[in-house]
Coordinates of C-alpha atoms (C1' of nucleotides) in Angstrom, one line a residue:
Chain A
X24 CA -144.6 -41.3 -36.6
X25 CA -146.8 -38.2 -36.3
X26 CA -144.0 -36.3 -34.6
X27 CA -140.6 -36.5 -36.1
X28 CA -138.9 -35.1 -33.1
X29 CA -138.1 -37.1 -29.9
X30 CA -139.2 -35.6 -26.6
X31 CA -136.3 -33.7 -25.0
X32 CA -134.5 -35.5 -22.3
X33 CA -134.6 -32.4 -20.1
X34 CA -138.3 -32.2 -20.4
X35 CA -139.4 -35.8 -19.9
X36 CA -136.5 -38.2 -19.4
X37 CA -138.7 -41.4 -19.1
X38 CA -140.7 -40.5 -22.1
X39 CA -137.5 -39.9 -24.1
X40 CA -136.3 -43.3 -22.9
X41 CA -139.4 -45.2 -23.9
X42 CA -139.7 -43.6 -27.3
X43 CA -136.0 -43.9 -28.4
X44 CA -136.1 -47.5 -27.8
X45 CA -139.2 -48.0 -29.9
X46 CA -138.2 -45.7 -32.7
X47 CA -134.6 -46.9 -32.9
X48 CA -136.3 -50.4 -33.2
X49 CA -134.3 -51.9 -30.2
X50 CA -137.4 -53.3 -28.8
X51 CA -141.3 -53.2 -28.7
X52 CA -144.0 -54.0 -26.3
X53 CA -145.3 -57.6 -26.4
X54 CA -149.0 -58.6 -26.0
X55 CA -148.4 -59.7 -22.4
X56 CA -148.0 -57.0 -19.8
X57 CA -144.6 -56.4 -18.7
X58 CA -143.0 -58.4 -21.6
X59 CA -141.0 -57.0 -24.4
X60 CA -139.8 -58.2 -27.8
X61 CA -136.2 -57.5 -28.4
X62 CA -136.0 -56.6 -32.1
X63 CA -133.1 -57.5 -34.4
X64 CA -131.3 -54.3 -33.8
X65 CA -131.5 -54.6 -30.1
X66 CA -130.7 -58.2 -30.2
X67 CA -127.6 -57.5 -32.3
X68 CA -126.5 -55.2 -29.5
X69 CA -127.0 -58.0 -27.0
X70 CA -125.1 -60.4 -29.1
X71 CA -122.2 -58.1 -29.1
X72 CA -122.4 -57.8 -25.3
X73 CA -122.5 -61.6 -25.2
X74 CA -119.6 -62.1 -27.5
X75 CA -117.4 -59.9 -25.3
X76 CA -118.5 -61.2 -22.0
X77 CA -118.2 -64.8 -23.2
X78 CA -114.6 -64.2 -24.2
X79 CA -113.8 -62.9 -20.8
X80 CA -115.6 -65.7 -19.0
X81 CA -113.8 -68.3 -20.9
X82 CA -110.4 -66.5 -20.4
X83 CA -111.0 -66.9 -16.7
X84 CA -111.8 -70.6 -16.9
X85 CA -115.5 -70.7 -17.2
X86 CA -117.7 -73.0 -19.4
X87 CA -121.1 -72.5 -20.7
X88 CA -123.9 -74.9 -19.9
X89 CA -127.8 -75.0 -19.9
X90 CA -130.0 -75.7 -17.0
X91 CA -133.8 -76.2 -17.2
X92 CA -136.4 -73.5 -17.2
X93 CA -138.6 -75.3 -14.7
X94 CA -137.7 -75.7 -11.1
X95 CA -139.6 -77.8 -8.6
X96 CA -141.3 -75.6 -6.1
X97 CA -139.8 -77.4 -3.1
X98 CA -136.4 -76.3 -4.2
X99 CA -137.1 -72.7 -3.3
X100 CA -138.1 -73.7 0.3
X101 CA -134.6 -75.0 1.1
X102 CA -132.8 -71.7 1.5
X103 CA -134.7 -69.5 3.9
X104 CA -133.6 -66.0 2.7
X105 CA -133.8 -67.1 -0.8
X106 CA -137.5 -68.2 -0.6
X107 CA -138.4 -65.0 1.3
X108 CA -136.8 -62.9 -1.3
X109 CA -138.2 -64.5 -4.3
X110 CA -141.6 -66.0 -3.4
X111 CA -143.5 -62.8 -4.1
X112 CA -142.3 -62.7 -7.6
X113 CA -142.4 -66.3 -8.8
X114 CA -144.4 -67.4 -11.9
X115 CA -145.7 -71.0 -11.1
X116 CA -146.9 -73.7 -13.4
X117 CA -149.7 -75.7 -11.8
X118 CA -151.0 -77.5 -14.9
X119 CA -149.4 -79.5 -17.6
X120 CA -150.8 -81.7 -20.3
X121 CA -154.4 -81.0 -19.1
X122 CA -153.9 -82.1 -15.6
X123 CA -152.8 -80.6 -12.3
X124 CA -149.2 -81.2 -11.4
X125 CA -148.3 -83.1 -8.2
X126 CA -145.7 -80.4 -7.5
X127 CA -145.9 -77.0 -9.0
X128 CA -143.1 -76.0 -11.2
X129 CA -141.4 -72.5 -10.9
X130 CA -140.4 -70.7 -14.0
X131 CA -136.8 -69.9 -13.0
X132 CA -136.3 -66.5 -11.6
X133 CA -132.6 -67.4 -11.2
X134 CA -130.9 -70.8 -11.1
X135 CA -129.1 -71.2 -7.8
X136 CA -131.4 -74.0 -6.7
X137 CA -131.3 -76.3 -9.6
X138 CA -127.8 -75.8 -10.2
X139 CA -127.1 -76.4 -6.5
X140 CA -129.0 -79.7 -6.8
X141 CA -127.0 -80.6 -9.8
X142 CA -123.7 -79.7 -8.2
X143 CA -124.5 -81.8 -5.2
X144 CA -124.5 -84.8 -7.7
X145 CA -121.4 -83.9 -9.6
X146 CA -119.1 -82.8 -6.8
X147 CA -117.5 -85.5 -4.6
X148 CA -114.0 -84.7 -4.1
X149 CA -111.6 -81.6 -3.7
X150 CA -110.3 -82.9 -7.1
X151 CA -113.7 -81.9 -8.7
X152 CA -113.3 -78.3 -7.6
X153 CA -113.6 -75.5 -8.6
X154 CA -116.7 -75.9 -10.7
X155 CA -117.0 -72.8 -13.0
X156 CA -120.1 -72.7 -15.0
X157 CA -122.1 -70.0 -16.8
X158 CA -125.3 -70.0 -18.5
X159 CA -127.1 -67.7 -20.9
X160 CA -130.8 -67.8 -20.2
X161 CA -134.0 -66.1 -19.9
X162 CA -135.6 -65.8 -16.4
X163 CA -139.0 -64.7 -15.1
X164 CA -139.8 -62.5 -12.2
X165 CA -143.4 -61.3 -11.6
X166 CA -142.7 -57.6 -11.5
X167 CA -145.3 -55.0 -10.4
X168 CA -144.0 -52.2 -12.5
X169 CA -142.0 -52.7 -15.6
X170 CA -139.9 -50.7 -18.0
X171 CA -138.3 -51.6 -21.3
X172 CA -135.0 -53.2 -20.6
X173 CA -134.7 -52.0 -17.1
X174 CA -137.3 -54.2 -15.5
X175 CA -139.4 -56.7 -17.6
X176 CA -141.1 -59.8 -16.3
X177 CA -139.0 -61.9 -18.6
X178 CA -135.4 -60.9 -19.2
X179 CA -132.2 -62.3 -20.7
X180 CA -129.1 -62.6 -18.7
X181 CA -126.0 -64.6 -18.1
X182 CA -125.8 -66.3 -14.7
X183 CA -122.5 -67.7 -13.5
X184 CA -122.4 -70.3 -10.8
X185 CA -119.3 -71.6 -9.1
X186 CA -118.3 -73.9 -6.4
X187 CA -115.1 -73.8 -4.4
X188 CA -113.2 -75.6 -1.7
X189 CA -112.4 -72.6 0.4
X190 CA -114.0 -69.3 1.5
X191 CA -111.0 -67.4 0.2
X192 CA -111.3 -68.9 -3.3
X193 CA -115.0 -68.1 -3.4
X194 CA -114.4 -64.4 -2.4
X195 CA -111.6 -64.2 -5.0
X196 CA -114.0 -65.5 -7.7
X197 CA -116.7 -63.1 -6.7
X198 CA -114.3 -60.1 -6.9
X199 CA -112.7 -61.4 -10.1
X200 CA -116.0 -61.3 -11.8
X201 CA -116.9 -58.0 -10.5
X202 CA -113.6 -56.9 -12.1
X203 CA -114.7 -58.5 -15.4
X204 CA -117.9 -56.5 -15.3
X205 CA -116.2 -53.4 -14.4
X206 CA -113.7 -53.7 -17.2
X207 CA -116.4 -54.6 -19.7
X208 CA -118.5 -51.7 -18.7
X209 CA -115.7 -49.1 -18.9
X210 CA -113.8 -50.3 -21.9
X211 CA -116.4 -51.9 -24.1
X212 CA -119.6 -50.1 -23.3
X213 CA -117.9 -46.8 -22.3
X214 CA -120.1 -46.8 -19.2
X215 CA -118.3 -45.5 -16.1
X216 CA -119.1 -47.7 -13.2
X217 CA -118.3 -47.9 -9.5
X218 CA -117.6 -51.3 -8.2
X219 CA -118.5 -51.9 -4.5
X220 CA -120.2 -53.9 -1.9
X221 CA -124.0 -53.9 -1.4
X222 CA -125.5 -53.1 2.0
X223 CA -127.2 -55.9 3.9
X224 CA -130.7 -54.9 2.8
X225 CA -129.6 -54.6 -0.8
X226 CA -127.8 -57.8 -1.0
X227 CA -129.1 -60.9 -2.9
X228 CA -131.5 -63.1 -1.2
X229 CA -129.3 -65.9 0.2
X230 CA -126.0 -64.3 -0.3
X231 CA -123.3 -63.6 2.4
X232 CA -122.1 -60.7 0.4
X233 CA -123.2 -59.0 -2.8
X234 CA -121.1 -56.7 -4.9
X235 CA -122.3 -54.6 -7.8
X236 CA -121.2 -52.1 -10.4
X237 CA -123.2 -48.9 -10.2
X238 CA -123.7 -46.5 -13.1
X239 CA -125.1 -43.0 -13.3
X240 CA -127.8 -42.5 -16.0
X241 CA -128.4 -39.2 -17.9
X242 CA -130.9 -38.0 -15.4
X243 CA -128.5 -38.7 -12.5
X244 CA -130.3 -41.7 -11.2
X245 CA -128.2 -44.8 -10.4
X246 CA -128.5 -48.1 -12.1
X247 CA -127.2 -51.4 -10.8
X248 CA -125.6 -52.8 -14.0
X249 CA -124.2 -56.1 -12.9
X250 CA -123.9 -58.1 -9.6
X251 CA -121.6 -60.7 -8.2
X252 CA -122.5 -62.7 -5.0
X253 CA -120.5 -64.6 -2.5
X254 CA -123.0 -67.2 -1.3
X255 CA -120.8 -68.6 1.4
X256 CA -122.0 -72.1 2.3
X257 CA -125.7 -71.1 2.4
X258 CA -126.7 -72.9 -0.8
X259 CA -124.1 -75.7 -0.3
X260 CA -125.7 -76.5 3.1
X261 CA -129.3 -76.2 1.6
X262 CA -128.5 -78.5 -1.3
X263 CA -125.9 -80.7 0.3
X264 CA -123.1 -79.7 -2.0
X265 CA -120.2 -81.5 -0.3
X266 CA -116.8 -82.7 -1.0
X267 CA -114.1 -84.8 0.7
X268 CA -111.0 -82.6 1.3
X269 CA -107.4 -83.7 1.2
X270 CA -107.6 -84.9 4.8
X271 CA -110.5 -87.1 3.9
X272 CA -112.9 -84.9 5.7
X273 CA -116.4 -84.0 4.5
X274 CA -116.9 -80.3 3.8
X275 CA -119.5 -78.0 2.3
X276 CA -118.6 -76.0 -0.8
X277 CA -118.3 -72.3 -1.0
X278 CA -120.4 -71.0 -3.9
X279 CA -120.8 -67.8 -5.9
X280 CA -123.2 -66.5 -8.5
X281 CA -123.1 -63.5 -10.7
X282 CA -125.2 -62.0 -13.4
X283 CA -125.4 -59.2 -16.0
X284 CA -128.7 -58.8 -17.9
X285 CA -130.4 -57.1 -20.9
X286 CA -130.8 -54.3 -18.3
X287 CA -127.3 -53.3 -19.3
X288 CA -128.8 -52.2 -22.7
X289 CA -130.8 -49.7 -20.6
X290 CA -127.6 -48.4 -19.1
X291 CA -126.0 -47.8 -22.5
X292 CA -129.1 -46.0 -23.7
X293 CA -129.2 -43.8 -20.7
X294 CA -125.5 -43.2 -20.3
X295 CA -124.8 -42.0 -23.8
X296 CA -128.1 -40.9 -25.6
X297 CA -129.0 -37.3 -26.3
X298 CA -132.0 -35.4 -27.7
X299 CA -131.3 -36.8 -31.2
X300 CA -131.5 -40.4 -30.0
X301 CA -129.3 -43.2 -29.2
X302 CA -125.5 -43.0 -29.2
X303 CA -124.0 -46.5 -29.2
X304 CA -120.4 -47.1 -28.2
X305 CA -118.4 -48.2 -31.3
X306 CA -117.2 -51.4 -29.8
X307 CA -120.8 -52.7 -29.3
X308 CA -122.7 -50.9 -32.1
X309 CA -124.3 -53.3 -34.5
X310 CA -123.7 -50.9 -37.2
X311 CA -120.4 -48.9 -36.6
X312 CA -120.5 -47.0 -39.8
X313 CA -123.4 -46.0 -42.1
X314 CA -122.6 -44.9 -45.6
X315 CA -125.2 -42.5 -47.1
X316 CA -124.9 -42.3 -50.8
X317 CA -126.0 -39.0 -52.4
X318 CA -127.2 -38.6 -55.9
X319 CA -130.0 -36.9 -57.8
X320 CA -130.5 -39.0 -60.9
X321 CA -129.7 -42.3 -62.3
X322 CA -126.5 -41.0 -63.9
X323 CA -125.1 -39.8 -60.6
X324 CA -126.3 -42.9 -58.9
X325 CA -124.4 -45.0 -61.4
X326 CA -121.2 -43.1 -60.4
X327 CA -121.8 -42.9 -56.6
X328 CA -123.0 -46.4 -55.8
X329 CA -120.0 -48.3 -56.9
X330 CA -117.8 -45.9 -54.9
X331 CA -120.0 -46.4 -51.9
X332 CA -119.9 -50.2 -52.3
X333 CA -116.1 -50.2 -52.8
X334 CA -115.8 -48.1 -49.6
X335 CA -117.9 -50.6 -47.7
X336 CA -115.8 -53.5 -48.9
X337 CA -112.7 -51.7 -47.8
X338 CA -114.0 -51.0 -44.4
X339 CA -115.5 -54.5 -44.0
X340 CA -112.1 -55.9 -44.8
X341 CA -110.9 -54.2 -41.6
X342 CA -113.6 -56.0 -39.6
X343 CA -115.8 -52.9 -39.3
X344 CA -119.5 -53.3 -39.2
X345 CA -120.7 -51.2 -42.1
X346 CA -124.1 -50.5 -43.7
X347 CA -124.7 -48.7 -47.1
X348 CA -128.1 -47.1 -46.9
X349 CA -129.1 -47.5 -50.5
X350 CA -132.8 -46.8 -50.2
X351 CA -133.7 -44.6 -53.1
X352 CA -137.2 -43.5 -51.9
X353 CA -135.6 -41.4 -49.1
X354 CA -133.6 -38.2 -49.1
X355 CA -130.3 -37.9 -47.5
X356 CA -131.4 -35.6 -44.8
X357 CA -134.0 -38.1 -43.6
X358 CA -131.5 -40.9 -43.5
X359 CA -129.0 -38.6 -41.5
X360 CA -131.7 -38.1 -38.8
X361 CA -132.8 -41.7 -38.8
X362 CA -129.2 -43.1 -38.3
X363 CA -128.6 -40.5 -35.6
X364 CA -131.8 -41.7 -33.8
X365 CA -130.4 -45.2 -34.0
X366 CA -127.1 -44.2 -32.5
X367 CA -124.7 -45.3 -35.3
X368 CA -121.4 -43.8 -34.2
X369 CA -120.0 -42.8 -37.5
X370 CA -121.6 -41.6 -40.7
X371 CA -119.9 -41.3 -44.1
X372 CA -121.6 -39.2 -46.9
X373 CA -120.5 -39.9 -50.4
X374 CA -121.8 -38.0 -53.4
X375 CA -120.7 -36.9 -56.9
X376 CA -118.4 -34.3 -55.6
X377 CA -116.6 -36.8 -53.4
X378 CA -116.3 -39.3 -56.3
X379 CA -114.6 -36.5 -58.2
X380 CA -112.3 -35.3 -55.4
X381 CA -111.5 -38.8 -53.9
X382 CA -112.7 -37.6 -50.5
X383 CA -115.7 -38.3 -48.3
X384 CA -117.6 -36.4 -45.7
X385 CA -117.7 -38.0 -42.2
X386 CA -120.0 -37.1 -39.3
X387 CA -119.4 -38.1 -35.7
X388 CA -122.5 -39.1 -33.8
X389 CA -121.1 -37.9 -30.5
X390 CA -120.5 -34.3 -31.9
X391 CA -123.8 -33.1 -33.4
X392 CA -123.8 -30.7 -36.4
X393 CA -121.0 -29.1 -38.3
X394 CA -118.5 -29.5 -35.5
X395 CA -118.5 -33.2 -35.9
X396 CA -118.0 -33.2 -39.7
X397 CA -114.7 -33.8 -41.3
X398 CA -113.5 -34.5 -44.8
X399 CA -111.5 -37.6 -45.1
X400 CA -109.7 -39.3 -48.1
X401 CA -111.3 -42.4 -49.6
X402 CA -107.7 -43.8 -49.7
X403 CA -106.8 -45.5 -46.4
X404 CA -110.4 -45.3 -45.3
X405 CA -110.2 -48.3 -43.1
X406 CA -107.2 -47.0 -41.1
X407 CA -108.8 -43.6 -40.3
X408 CA -112.1 -45.1 -39.7
X409 CA -110.7 -47.5 -37.1
X410 CA -109.0 -44.6 -35.5
X411 CA -112.0 -42.3 -35.5
X412 CA -114.2 -45.0 -34.0
X413 CA -111.6 -45.4 -31.2
X414 CA -111.6 -41.7 -30.7
X415 CA -115.4 -41.8 -30.4
X416 CA -115.3 -44.7 -28.0
X417 CA -113.0 -42.9 -25.6
X418 CA -114.8 -39.6 -26.0
X419 CA -118.0 -41.2 -25.0
X420 CA -116.4 -42.7 -21.9
X421 CA -114.8 -39.4 -21.0
X422 CA -118.0 -37.5 -21.4
X423 CA -120.0 -39.9 -19.3
X424 CA -117.3 -39.8 -16.6
X425 CA -117.2 -36.0 -16.5
X426 CA -121.0 -36.0 -16.3
X427 CA -121.0 -38.5 -13.4
X428 CA -118.2 -36.9 -11.5
X429 CA -119.9 -33.5 -11.7
X430 CA -123.0 -34.9 -10.2
X431 CA -121.3 -36.7 -7.2
X432 CA -121.2 -34.7 -4.0
X433 CA -119.4 -35.1 -0.7
X434 CA -122.0 -33.7 1.8
X435 CA -120.9 -33.2 5.3
X436 CA -124.2 -32.1 6.8
X437 CA -127.9 -32.8 6.3
X438 CA -128.6 -29.7 4.1
X439 CA -125.8 -30.6 1.7
X440 CA -126.8 -34.3 1.8
X441 CA -130.4 -33.4 0.6
X442 CA -129.1 -31.1 -1.9
X443 CA -126.8 -33.7 -3.3
X444 CA -129.6 -36.2 -3.7
X445 CA -131.6 -33.7 -5.8
X446 CA -128.8 -33.3 -8.3
X447 CA -126.9 -36.6 -8.3
X448 CA -125.3 -38.9 -5.8
X449 CA -124.0 -38.4 -2.3
X450 CA -120.7 -39.9 -1.4
X451 CA -120.5 -39.9 2.4
X452 CA -119.7 -41.7 5.5
X453 CA -122.3 -44.2 6.6
X454 CA -122.7 -46.3 9.7
X455 CA -123.8 -49.3 7.8
X456 CA -126.8 -49.9 10.0
X457 CA -130.0 -51.2 8.4
X458 CA -132.3 -49.1 10.5
X459 CA -130.5 -45.9 9.5
X460 CA -130.6 -47.0 5.9
X461 CA -134.4 -47.5 6.1
X462 CA -134.8 -44.0 7.5
X463 CA -132.8 -42.6 4.7
X464 CA -134.9 -44.3 2.2
X465 CA -138.2 -43.2 3.8
X466 CA -137.1 -39.6 4.1
X467 CA -135.3 -39.2 0.8
X468 CA -136.4 -42.1 -1.5
X469 CA -132.7 -42.6 -2.0
X470 CA -130.9 -45.9 -1.2
X471 CA -127.4 -46.9 -0.6
X472 CA -125.9 -48.0 -3.9
X473 CA -122.6 -49.5 -2.9
X474 CA -119.7 -49.3 -0.6
X475 CA -117.0 -48.7 -3.1
X476 CA -113.9 -51.0 -3.0
X477 CA -111.7 -47.9 -3.0
X478 CA -111.9 -46.3 0.4
X479 CA -110.0 -43.3 1.9
X480 CA -106.9 -44.7 3.6
X481 CA -107.1 -45.2 7.3
X482 CA -109.9 -42.4 7.8
X483 CA -113.1 -42.7 9.7
X484 CA -116.0 -40.3 10.0
X485 CA -119.5 -39.9 11.2
X486 CA -122.6 -41.1 9.6
X487 CA -124.2 -38.5 7.2
X488 CA -127.7 -39.5 8.4
X489 CA -127.5 -40.5 12.1
X490 CA -124.1 -39.2 13.2
X491 CA -122.9 -42.6 14.6
X492 CA -119.3 -43.5 13.9
X493 CA -118.6 -44.7 10.4
X494 CA -115.8 -46.8 9.1
X495 CA -116.5 -46.5 5.4
X496 CA -117.9 -44.2 2.8
X497 CA -120.9 -45.1 0.6
X498 CA -122.7 -43.8 -2.4
X499 CA -126.3 -42.9 -1.8
X500 CA -128.7 -42.1 -4.6
X501 CA -132.2 -42.4 -6.1
X502 CA -132.0 -45.5 -8.3
X503 CA -133.8 -47.4 -11.0
Chain B
rC20 C1' -151.7 -53.4 -5.0
rG21 C1' -153.0 -47.8 -4.3
rG22 C1' -153.3 -43.0 -7.2
rG23 C1' -153.7 -40.7 -12.2
rG24 C1' -154.4 -41.1 -17.5
rU25 C1' -155.6 -43.3 -22.2
rG26 C1' -158.3 -46.9 -25.5
rU27 C1' -161.4 -44.3 -32.7
rA28 C1' -157.0 -46.7 -39.6
rG29 C1' -150.0 -48.8 -38.8
rC30 C1' -148.6 -44.2 -35.5
rG31 C1' -150.4 -39.4 -33.3
rC32 C1' -155.1 -37.5 -32.6
rA33 C1' -160.3 -34.8 -33.6
rG34 C1' -165.2 -36.2 -33.4
rU35 C1' -170.2 -30.5 -30.9
rU36 C1' -176.8 -31.4 -28.4
rG37 C1' -177.0 -38.9 -29.6
rG38 C1' -178.4 -38.2 -36.3
rA39 C1' -173.7 -40.4 -43.1
rA40 C1' -166.6 -42.3 -39.0
rG41 C1' -162.7 -37.8 -40.0
rC42 C1' -157.6 -35.1 -39.9
rG43 C1' -152.1 -35.3 -39.9
rC44 C1' -148.1 -38.6 -40.5
rG45 C1' -146.9 -43.3 -42.4
rC46 C1' -148.3 -47.1 -46.2
rU47 C1' -149.2 -48.5 -52.0
rG48 C1' -148.7 -46.8 -57.3
rC49 C1' -147.1 -43.1 -60.8
rG50 C1' -144.2 -38.7 -61.8
rU51 C1' -140.9 -34.8 -60.2
rU52 C1' -137.1 -34.6 -56.4
rU53 C1' -132.3 -35.9 -53.5
rG54 C1' -125.2 -32.6 -49.7
rG55 C1' -129.7 -32.1 -42.8
rG56 C1' -136.5 -34.8 -41.6
rA57 C1' -139.2 -33.1 -50.3
rC58 C1' -143.6 -32.4 -53.3
rG59 C1' -147.9 -33.4 -56.7
rC60 C1' -151.6 -36.7 -58.3
rA61 C1' -154.3 -41.3 -57.5
rG62 C1' -155.3 -45.2 -53.9
rA63 C1' -155.6 -48.8 -49.9
rG64 C1' -156.7 -49.1 -44.9
rG65 C1' -162.0 -49.1 -39.3
rU66 C1' -165.3 -55.2 -34.8
rC67 C1' -164.7 -46.7 -32.6
rG68 C1' -160.9 -52.0 -26.4
rG69 C1' -164.9 -55.9 -24.9
rC70 C1' -169.8 -57.4 -23.0
rG71 C1' -174.5 -55.6 -21.6
rG72 C1' -178.2 -51.6 -21.1
rU73 C1' -181.1 -47.0 -22.6
rU74 C1' -183.0 -45.2 -27.4
rC75 C1' -186.4 -44.8 -33.7
rA76 C1' -181.0 -44.1 -33.7
rA77 C1' -174.9 -44.9 -29.5
rG78 C1' -167.8 -43.4 -31.1
rU79 C1' -171.0 -40.1 -28.1
rC80 C1' -175.4 -41.6 -22.4
rC81 C1' -175.4 -45.6 -18.2
rG82 C1' -173.2 -50.2 -15.9
rC83 C1' -169.6 -54.0 -15.7
rC84 C1' -165.2 -55.9 -17.5
rC85 C1' -160.3 -55.9 -20.0
rA86 C1' -155.7 -53.8 -21.7
rC87 C1' -151.8 -50.4 -21.8
rC88 C1' -149.1 -46.0 -20.2
rC89 C1' -147.5 -42.6 -16.1
rC90 C1' -146.6 -41.7 -10.6
rG91 C1' -146.0 -44.4 -5.8
rA92 C1' -144.9 -49.4 -2.5
rC93 C1' -141.3 -54.2 -4.3
rC94 C1' -137.1 -55.5 -7.5
rA95 C1' -131.6 -57.2 -12.0

RNA sequence: CGGGGUGUAGCGCAGUUGGAAGCGCGCUGCGUUUGGGACGCAGAGGUCGGCGGUUCAAGUCCGCCCACCCCGACCA
């Protein structure tokens, strides 16, 4: 790197974002436009996300399976809104084995259609329901403009697909998953999110209702960080997913789908990062603690390294993810900066002085400089390290929450509304009319993010944009 | 797809009027260093994005193409 320093967030946020990802070795650009390579450090982060979500999906009765990458083109024509929504961004395979295919194959942009087809074969009776399946997969959408993690042509995600006997059950499932995402975001990723309902124009192509969790990034733009859709009977009718109920009557299933993608990594980066680089939440960080040994000659090295290794063993025994940076061609100062760039939540420095005293120096990533440093005893290292990581985890959430709430406004007139959109989000009454929403977007470049599940009790108001009566409040913001 | 920008060593860039391809960082080796981004010495590394044209001579001038980045329209 020619320039050691990262661009400042306040000067060029998107440049900061692009550079921090590459320098921290989360990801790199691939030779194909709009595609990225997720490097080992980035993939390790994704694996930690997977691990936690998988646990939650299984705890709520879901099983993993794998459906094919290729989907017959004709499948997409069966659901009207779905084809309209997705056809502009389909990647289509027309040739295989040197000859033109009879029917083109779509590289899956999402799997409702194939899974619907399979469900129609598997489901006969009410006794077969519910079907609760998730798959971890890559999908492809031909995007015009791409950005690392946030929007790439190929991305990784999990997509859950469920089938139920009643509308109520399907809605319950949709909200249950929304709650899983909310809890995961808040507690594991330390990303404050607002769960809510998508407007009609923002909902998934083919859904009856879409819900999302919305997060505020460091530049105050909104990011949809996960979605959960109630598909009603739309796909069941298109793919004839039917069952015989307890009265021996044929019924269409009620289905749902829900997904959270590698985009979430973008949310983590932009929620917690600072001018020094990434800050990863301890519960997801691939490396939670980096130990930097300090020595100036072989004699000191011989005393320090065993202490550093012993400390690592100690911490690892407590299930902490620890790395000893034993590279001897780099000075400590360089390593400090590098691990800060890579977002490791806690650093431990151990040198000859510490070996003597039985202490170590610790440095919190979330509190830069001297203020975040603290001397700790080598004894009971695991206990205080676990503690300190938890403290950092909560501090990150609290800081992000404070930032977000400081940038949410409740405008009551047009002037306040426009001001709010320039410095964050507007939380305001809205008439829920699509034409009104389009106008807002044309005039302000902001869109409705979600109608939060939590609404003021029994109140009503007038639409912030058009003044018509409004039943519910909505978040409006510029978004990624 | 529209607007803007950039393609020269791994990265960041300079390259004048057309006349011997350079600088910084990184990389390799050796030595000295090491508690907040070390230093010295010696090295390696190039299809100047591609194709064509003008010219005695092209990184430089002309034409076409390609790629990537940024900003807009579409999207997880």
